[in-house]
XYZ file of C-alpha atoms in Angstrom:
428
model
C 74.129 23.310 -81.069
C 75.253 19.706 -81.227
C 76.248 17.349 -78.485
C 78.476 14.780 -80.161
C 79.507 11.343 -78.868
C 82.663 9.499 -79.934
C 82.645 5.782 -79.161
C 85.083 2.959 -79.872
C 83.409 0.310 -82.045
C 85.712 -2.600 -81.195
C 87.705 -3.494 -78.048
C 89.372 -0.107 -77.663
C 92.586 1.409 -79.035
C 90.814 2.381 -82.264
C 92.129 5.942 -82.296
C 89.442 7.858 -80.394
C 92.021 10.390 -79.264
C 92.871 11.212 -82.876
C 89.210 11.755 -83.679
C 88.704 13.959 -80.632
C 91.808 15.926 -81.414
C 90.674 16.381 -85.032
C 87.426 17.966 -83.857
C 88.925 19.719 -80.843
C 89.592 23.037 -82.541
C 85.913 23.259 -83.499
C 84.315 22.308 -80.196
C 83.948 24.244 -76.958
C 83.908 21.400 -74.418
C 85.426 17.909 -74.518
C 84.042 15.527 -71.901
C 85.320 12.170 -70.675
C 82.131 10.429 -69.445
C 83.381 7.038 -68.233
C 86.387 4.898 -67.337
C 89.529 5.906 -65.495
C 93.267 5.731 -66.021
C 92.989 2.146 -67.264
C 92.767 3.128 -70.921
C 94.632 5.734 -72.893
C 94.729 7.844 -76.020
C 97.754 8.581 -78.152
C 97.641 11.956 -79.896
C 100.335 13.252 -82.243
C 100.603 17.066 -82.390
C 103.280 18.721 -84.510
C 105.162 15.445 -84.760
C 105.186 15.129 -80.974
C 103.437 12.162 -79.352
C 101.268 12.623 -76.257
C 99.972 9.627 -74.322
C 96.876 10.537 -72.331
C 95.356 8.232 -69.737
C 92.867 9.908 -67.429
C 92.651 13.294 -69.117
C 90.316 13.899 -72.089
C 92.141 14.218 -75.413
C 90.650 17.706 -75.639
C 93.224 18.827 -73.069
C 95.551 19.452 -76.032
C 93.020 21.544 -77.960
C 93.743 25.265 -77.547
C 90.092 26.342 -77.473
C 88.211 23.526 -75.755
C 87.418 23.164 -72.059
C 88.258 19.579 -71.006
C 85.857 18.044 -68.480
C 86.138 14.847 -66.440
C 82.496 13.797 -66.136
C 80.522 12.278 -63.299
C 80.803 8.773 -64.772
C 84.598 8.681 -64.497
C 86.509 7.103 -61.617
C 89.430 9.373 -60.764
C 92.819 8.356 -59.390
C 94.047 11.677 -57.986
C 97.696 10.652 -57.930
C 97.500 9.639 -61.589
C 95.559 12.793 -62.468
C 98.184 15.174 -61.120
C 101.092 13.124 -62.470
C 99.533 13.447 -65.917
C 98.861 17.158 -65.484
C 102.435 17.747 -64.327
C 103.803 15.782 -67.278
C 101.828 17.850 -69.781
C 102.758 21.124 -68.134
C 106.423 20.159 -68.263
C 106.017 19.829 -72.036
C 104.394 23.247 -72.365
C 100.737 22.196 -72.490
C 98.093 24.390 -70.873
C 95.956 22.396 -68.411
C 94.400 25.359 -66.604
C 90.977 24.913 -68.226
C 90.441 21.389 -66.846
C 87.213 20.856 -64.914
C 86.275 17.828 -62.777
C 82.750 16.772 -61.836
C 81.960 16.924 -58.122
C 80.045 13.657 -58.576
C 82.897 11.635 -60.082
C 84.020 8.749 -57.886
C 87.555 8.440 -56.547
C 89.936 5.507 -56.782
C 91.373 4.785 -53.335
C 94.647 2.915 -52.726
C 92.636 -0.030 -51.377
C 90.809 -0.327 -54.712
C 94.109 -0.977 -56.468
C 95.079 -3.525 -53.834
C 91.742 -5.324 -54.194
C 92.058 -5.312 -57.983
C 95.442 -7.021 -57.928
C 94.727 -9.633 -55.280
C 91.345 -10.650 -56.685
C 92.749 -10.943 -60.205
C 95.469 -13.273 -58.936
C 92.858 -15.197 -56.944
C 90.864 -15.884 -60.131
C 93.802 -17.769 -61.667
C 92.847 -19.122 -65.106
C 89.586 -17.178 -64.971
C 91.369 -13.836 -64.644
C 89.859 -11.044 -66.738
C 93.155 -9.354 -67.628
C 92.573 -6.053 -65.815
C 95.202 -3.309 -65.642
C 95.307 -3.597 -61.843
C 94.540 0.103 -61.450
C 91.497 -0.372 -59.218
C 88.874 0.643 -61.764
C 86.577 -2.366 -61.313
C 86.622 -2.275 -57.482
C 85.886 1.485 -57.561
C 82.829 0.929 -59.754
C 81.810 -1.950 -57.472
C 81.850 0.420 -54.493
C 79.903 2.995 -56.496
C 77.110 0.512 -57.216
C 77.244 -0.844 -53.643
C 76.838 2.751 -52.358
C 80.210 2.580 -50.620
C 81.955 4.957 -52.986
C 83.828 8.161 -52.255
C 83.114 11.055 -54.585
C 85.199 14.098 -55.432
C 82.956 16.357 -53.347
C 83.479 14.193 -50.241
C 87.111 15.116 -49.737
C 86.122 18.729 -49.006
C 84.299 17.619 -45.826
C 86.691 15.632 -43.654
C 83.953 14.341 -41.347
C 81.952 12.848 -44.230
C 85.138 11.570 -45.862
C 86.181 9.634 -42.764
C 82.711 8.154 -42.330
C 82.710 6.916 -45.910
C 86.217 5.497 -45.686
C 85.293 3.661 -42.490
C 82.233 2.151 -44.166
C 84.206 1.038 -47.193
C 87.053 -0.479 -45.174
C 84.868 -2.481 -42.804
C 84.344 -5.248 -45.351
C 87.578 -4.814 -47.288
C 89.825 -5.282 -44.289
C 88.064 -8.535 -43.497
C 88.778 -9.771 -47.010
C 92.310 -8.430 -47.203
C 93.431 -9.830 -43.858
C 91.514 -13.100 -43.591
C 91.208 -14.191 -47.221
C 94.109 -12.593 -49.070
C 96.643 -12.445 -46.213
C 97.277 -8.721 -46.669
C 97.726 -6.030 -44.041
C 94.939 -4.077 -42.352
C 94.347 -0.612 -43.866
C 93.532 2.289 -41.541
C 91.040 5.109 -41.986
C 93.757 7.638 -41.155
C 96.096 6.638 -43.982
C 93.337 6.787 -46.603
C 91.984 10.092 -45.273
C 95.485 11.567 -45.299
C 95.946 10.411 -48.895
C 92.777 12.132 -50.116
C 93.141 15.286 -48.019
C 96.615 15.911 -49.442
C 94.965 16.772 -52.784
C 92.237 19.110 -51.524
C 93.908 22.458 -52.198
C 95.064 21.588 -55.683
C 91.825 19.916 -56.737
C 89.335 22.454 -55.383
C 89.623 25.069 -58.194
C 88.864 22.415 -60.823
C 85.685 21.007 -59.299
C 82.309 21.971 -60.789
C 78.719 20.841 -61.125
C 79.421 19.412 -64.559
C 75.789 18.815 -65.512
C 75.001 22.518 -65.110
C 78.231 23.518 -66.866
C 77.589 21.328 -69.919
C 73.867 21.890 -70.306
C 74.334 25.648 -69.944
C 76.981 25.419 -72.654
C 74.512 23.738 -75.011
C 71.907 26.382 -74.174
C 74.488 28.993 -75.197
C 75.020 27.332 -78.602
C 78.341 25.783 -77.621
C 79.505 22.486 -79.136
C 80.053 19.680 -76.596
C 82.007 16.564 -77.540
C 81.823 13.433 -75.373
C 84.764 11.086 -75.737
C 84.020 7.592 -74.455
C 86.789 5.533 -72.893
C 87.313 1.857 -73.762
C 84.841 0.674 -76.419
C 81.571 -1.030 -77.309
C 82.779 -4.602 -76.815
C 84.077 -3.727 -73.345
C 80.656 -2.436 -72.270
C 79.480 -4.248 -69.134
C 76.026 -4.795 -70.698
C 76.680 -5.040 -74.427
C 80.254 -6.303 -74.618
C 81.887 -9.728 -74.518
C 80.951 -10.321 -70.876
C 82.666 -11.180 -68.529
C 85.745 -9.942 -70.405
C 84.630 -6.329 -70.192
C 85.189 -3.134 -68.226
C 82.977 -2.013 -65.324
C 81.184 0.884 -67.013
C 79.120 1.609 -70.133
C 81.498 2.993 -72.802
C 78.679 3.186 -75.351
C 76.672 6.172 -76.587
C 73.990 5.629 -73.922
C 76.672 5.509 -71.242
C 78.077 8.819 -72.475
C 74.741 10.465 -71.757
C 74.638 9.060 -68.217
C 78.319 9.784 -67.533
C 78.076 13.422 -68.593
C 74.593 14.406 -67.426
C 73.618 15.415 -70.970
C 70.167 14.070 -71.858
C 69.931 11.691 -74.848
C 67.635 14.028 -76.771
C 70.462 16.604 -76.900
C 72.890 14.246 -78.650
C 72.879 14.933 -82.384
C 75.829 12.856 -83.650
C 77.103 9.451 -82.573
C 80.468 8.725 -84.166
C 82.000 5.267 -84.077
C 85.777 4.867 -84.269
C 86.762 1.648 -86.003
C 90.220 0.422 -86.950
C 90.864 -0.942 -90.477
C 91.701 -4.204 -88.715
C 90.891 -5.404 -85.175
C 92.853 -5.477 -81.924
C 92.193 -6.552 -78.376
C 94.078 -6.312 -75.070
C 93.487 -8.860 -72.343
C 91.573 -12.120 -72.256
C 88.378 -13.087 -74.051
C 87.106 -14.435 -77.376
C 88.393 -12.867 -80.602
C 87.140 -14.617 -83.781
C 89.509 -12.992 -86.306
C 92.639 -13.148 -84.118
C 95.812 -13.932 -86.062
C 98.470 -16.012 -84.371
C 100.761 -16.068 -87.376
C 103.065 -13.766 -89.343
C 100.166 -11.438 -90.228
C 99.257 -10.964 -86.594
C 102.879 -10.056 -85.888
C 102.932 -7.772 -88.930
C 99.862 -5.811 -87.788
C 101.200 -5.595 -84.240
C 104.609 -4.310 -85.333
C 103.504 -2.042 -88.190
C 100.559 -0.618 -86.256
C 102.542 -0.136 -83.032
C 99.951 -2.199 -81.225
C 101.050 -1.906 -77.624
C 98.912 -0.542 -74.776
C 99.329 3.166 -73.947
C 98.983 2.447 -70.232
C 100.464 -1.004 -69.782
C 102.749 -1.550 -72.764
C 101.046 -4.919 -73.225
C 101.065 -6.192 -76.827
C 97.631 -6.067 -78.414
C 96.179 -9.162 -80.005
C 95.599 -8.453 -83.711
C 93.185 -9.737 -86.343
C 91.427 -8.835 -89.568
C 88.498 -6.408 -89.787
C 85.247 -7.870 -88.437
C 82.186 -6.445 -90.192
C 79.816 -8.419 -87.952
C 81.203 -6.578 -84.929
C 80.959 -3.256 -86.757
C 77.285 -3.787 -87.603
C 76.463 -4.673 -83.996
C 78.315 -1.614 -82.696
C 76.483 0.634 -85.160
C 73.155 -0.697 -83.938
C 73.920 -0.491 -80.202
C 75.275 3.062 -80.431
C 73.010 4.423 -83.152
C 76.073 5.554 -85.106
C 75.445 8.382 -87.534
C 79.057 8.170 -88.777
C 82.137 5.989 -88.692
C 85.739 7.217 -88.512
C 87.973 4.509 -90.018
C 91.515 4.645 -88.609
C 94.931 3.150 -89.417
C 94.185 2.331 -93.040
C 97.867 2.977 -93.773
C 98.921 -0.011 -91.642
C 97.483 -2.365 -94.284
C 99.720 -0.958 -97.027
C 101.907 -3.696 -98.491
C 99.581 -6.628 -97.760
C 98.811 -8.425 -101.032
C 95.392 -9.798 -100.026
C 93.293 -8.511 -97.118
C 90.613 -10.779 -95.616
C 87.492 -9.251 -94.030
C 85.165 -11.209 -91.738
C 81.646 -10.988 -93.179
C 79.982 -13.655 -91.013
C 80.526 -16.442 -88.491
C 80.251 -20.190 -88.820
C 78.996 -21.612 -85.517
C 78.758 -25.397 -85.616
C 77.747 -25.325 -89.274
C 75.257 -22.443 -88.963
C 76.099 -19.141 -90.674
C 75.587 -15.996 -88.578
C 75.519 -12.591 -90.266
C 74.821 -10.906 -86.907
C 76.417 -11.285 -83.484
C 75.474 -14.628 -81.902
C 73.122 -14.296 -78.968
C 75.145 -16.357 -76.493
C 78.675 -16.155 -75.138
C 79.121 -19.839 -75.994
C 78.306 -19.316 -79.674
C 80.562 -16.275 -79.944
C 83.387 -18.193 -78.280
C 83.037 -20.952 -80.899
C 82.498 -18.628 -83.875
C 84.741 -19.254 -86.874
C 85.151 -16.235 -89.177
C 83.852 -16.419 -92.740
C 86.121 -14.262 -94.886
C 85.821 -12.259 -98.081
C 89.215 -11.304 -99.515
C 90.124 -7.942 -101.058
C 93.130 -6.987 -103.148
C 95.737 -4.958 -101.289
C 97.914 -2.025 -102.398
C 101.591 -1.076 -102.342
C 101.362 2.702 -102.721
C 102.066 5.065 -99.805
C 98.713 6.563 -98.755
C 99.875 8.778 -95.885
C 99.703 11.867 -98.097
C 96.189 11.196 -99.424
C 93.540 13.724 -98.440
C 90.560 12.559 -100.504
C 88.932 9.256 -101.414
C 89.791 9.899 -105.044
C 93.492 10.196 -104.240
C 93.624 6.740 -102.647
C 94.951 3.877 -104.787
C 92.135 2.006 -106.506
C 92.399 -1.073 -104.284
C 92.549 0.976 -101.082
C 89.467 2.924 -102.144
C 87.646 -0.310 -103.021
C 88.519 -1.739 -99.597
C 87.170 1.349 -97.800
C 83.944 1.398 -99.808
C 83.389 -2.326 -99.201
C 83.844 -1.912 -95.455
C 81.463 1.041 -95.451
C 78.812 -0.988 -97.247
C 78.918 -3.791 -94.677
C 79.493 -1.831 -91.441
C 76.140 -0.168 -90.758
C 77.051 3.539 -90.973
C 78.762 5.848 -93.505
C 82.517 6.452 -93.267
C 82.847 10.190 -92.754
C 86.599 10.250 -92.059
C 89.550 7.951 -92.740
C 92.874 7.992 -90.923
C 95.879 7.445 -93.206
C 98.698 8.124 -90.732
C 99.395 9.000 -87.091
C 99.647 12.776 -87.601
C 96.873 15.208 -86.749
C 96.510 16.197 -90.413
C 96.744 12.692 -91.893
C 93.005 12.320 -92.355
C 90.639 12.076 -95.307
C 87.437 13.919 -94.430
C 84.538 12.666 -96.527
C 81.762 14.416 -94.592
C 81.751 17.060 -91.873
C 81.594 15.377 -88.461
C 80.032 18.367 -86.715
C 77.543 20.214 -88.904
């Protein structure tokens, strides 16, 4: 049975949660393979909006087992706050499973995130300040604390001591912050032991056994392709690999078992935080997309920068992730715009680029080359087939599909769970 990957094709906020939720009733496991509580999903169920941060969107699917994979960095305080919030609204979170190998965000990671970001000044990346980057840094430096470590207090204290040896030097001598003790960090982690223990599993065995038993496993990547630490707009990226290859590593599911790679792409483009953005609109249309699309961060409330659809970015994302399908979201937001530009290439110092420029410098200086499409006035939120779309909306979708590197198998025409045009089956 299939292992399916869902990946954001832009800078995040494309609607991955909607795609996961759409498939959730037909899959057996939904896995979050990377990231932490620095990026969120908004899912609308029965007219009710749920904002998920650390939990997989599959937590709201009645039949799926949600799994936090080994590639995730877990803030335990945030995890249980989110669980408690969902339970208070009647959601069932009892099926949640957490990988024993996932790394934990410690309070000192959040402190380091905030002070180092301020220290960078004009070169700040625009992080959420939630300690995600410093946690991944410790993971790579072999100073990390994993979920399994908090069940052995002796090992936990040894690891905390090792991690704090350098950090206290930096915090006290460089950043003028207070010294952090081993005891306070150990006490923080140990306070969650009893509640966390029933959720913890060897996730690689759980998920591979599920595939052996003909179960359907869906991997839902956090962030997006252009925030990938290797393939994104470095250094304005996250600290993990939110691409299809990263989903394999972050879940323990081998790449040969992945049968579908689905890219989620918005009908326009948005970005949160600093970094280059060729099609960014700093005019009335940027404000229109931001307001009409509700483009504000799920976690931070920060307004998202908005721009027209970038087909060059879409082609690159399709290649990097090996997309078998695209899910186009928020087409309805464009309703009422008389003419809709689409970026089909870049002009870099007089040279036309139809593919992503090789260097950060060229991408930073890229000027979008636009092709303009006629807009539509009709309400499309009730459309459930390509044929039912207004002629201009259908022409826009087909043009984007032609230039984006993978077929459009689903199209979002509204925020609701059922407001989707399904062109092709995303599972079979």
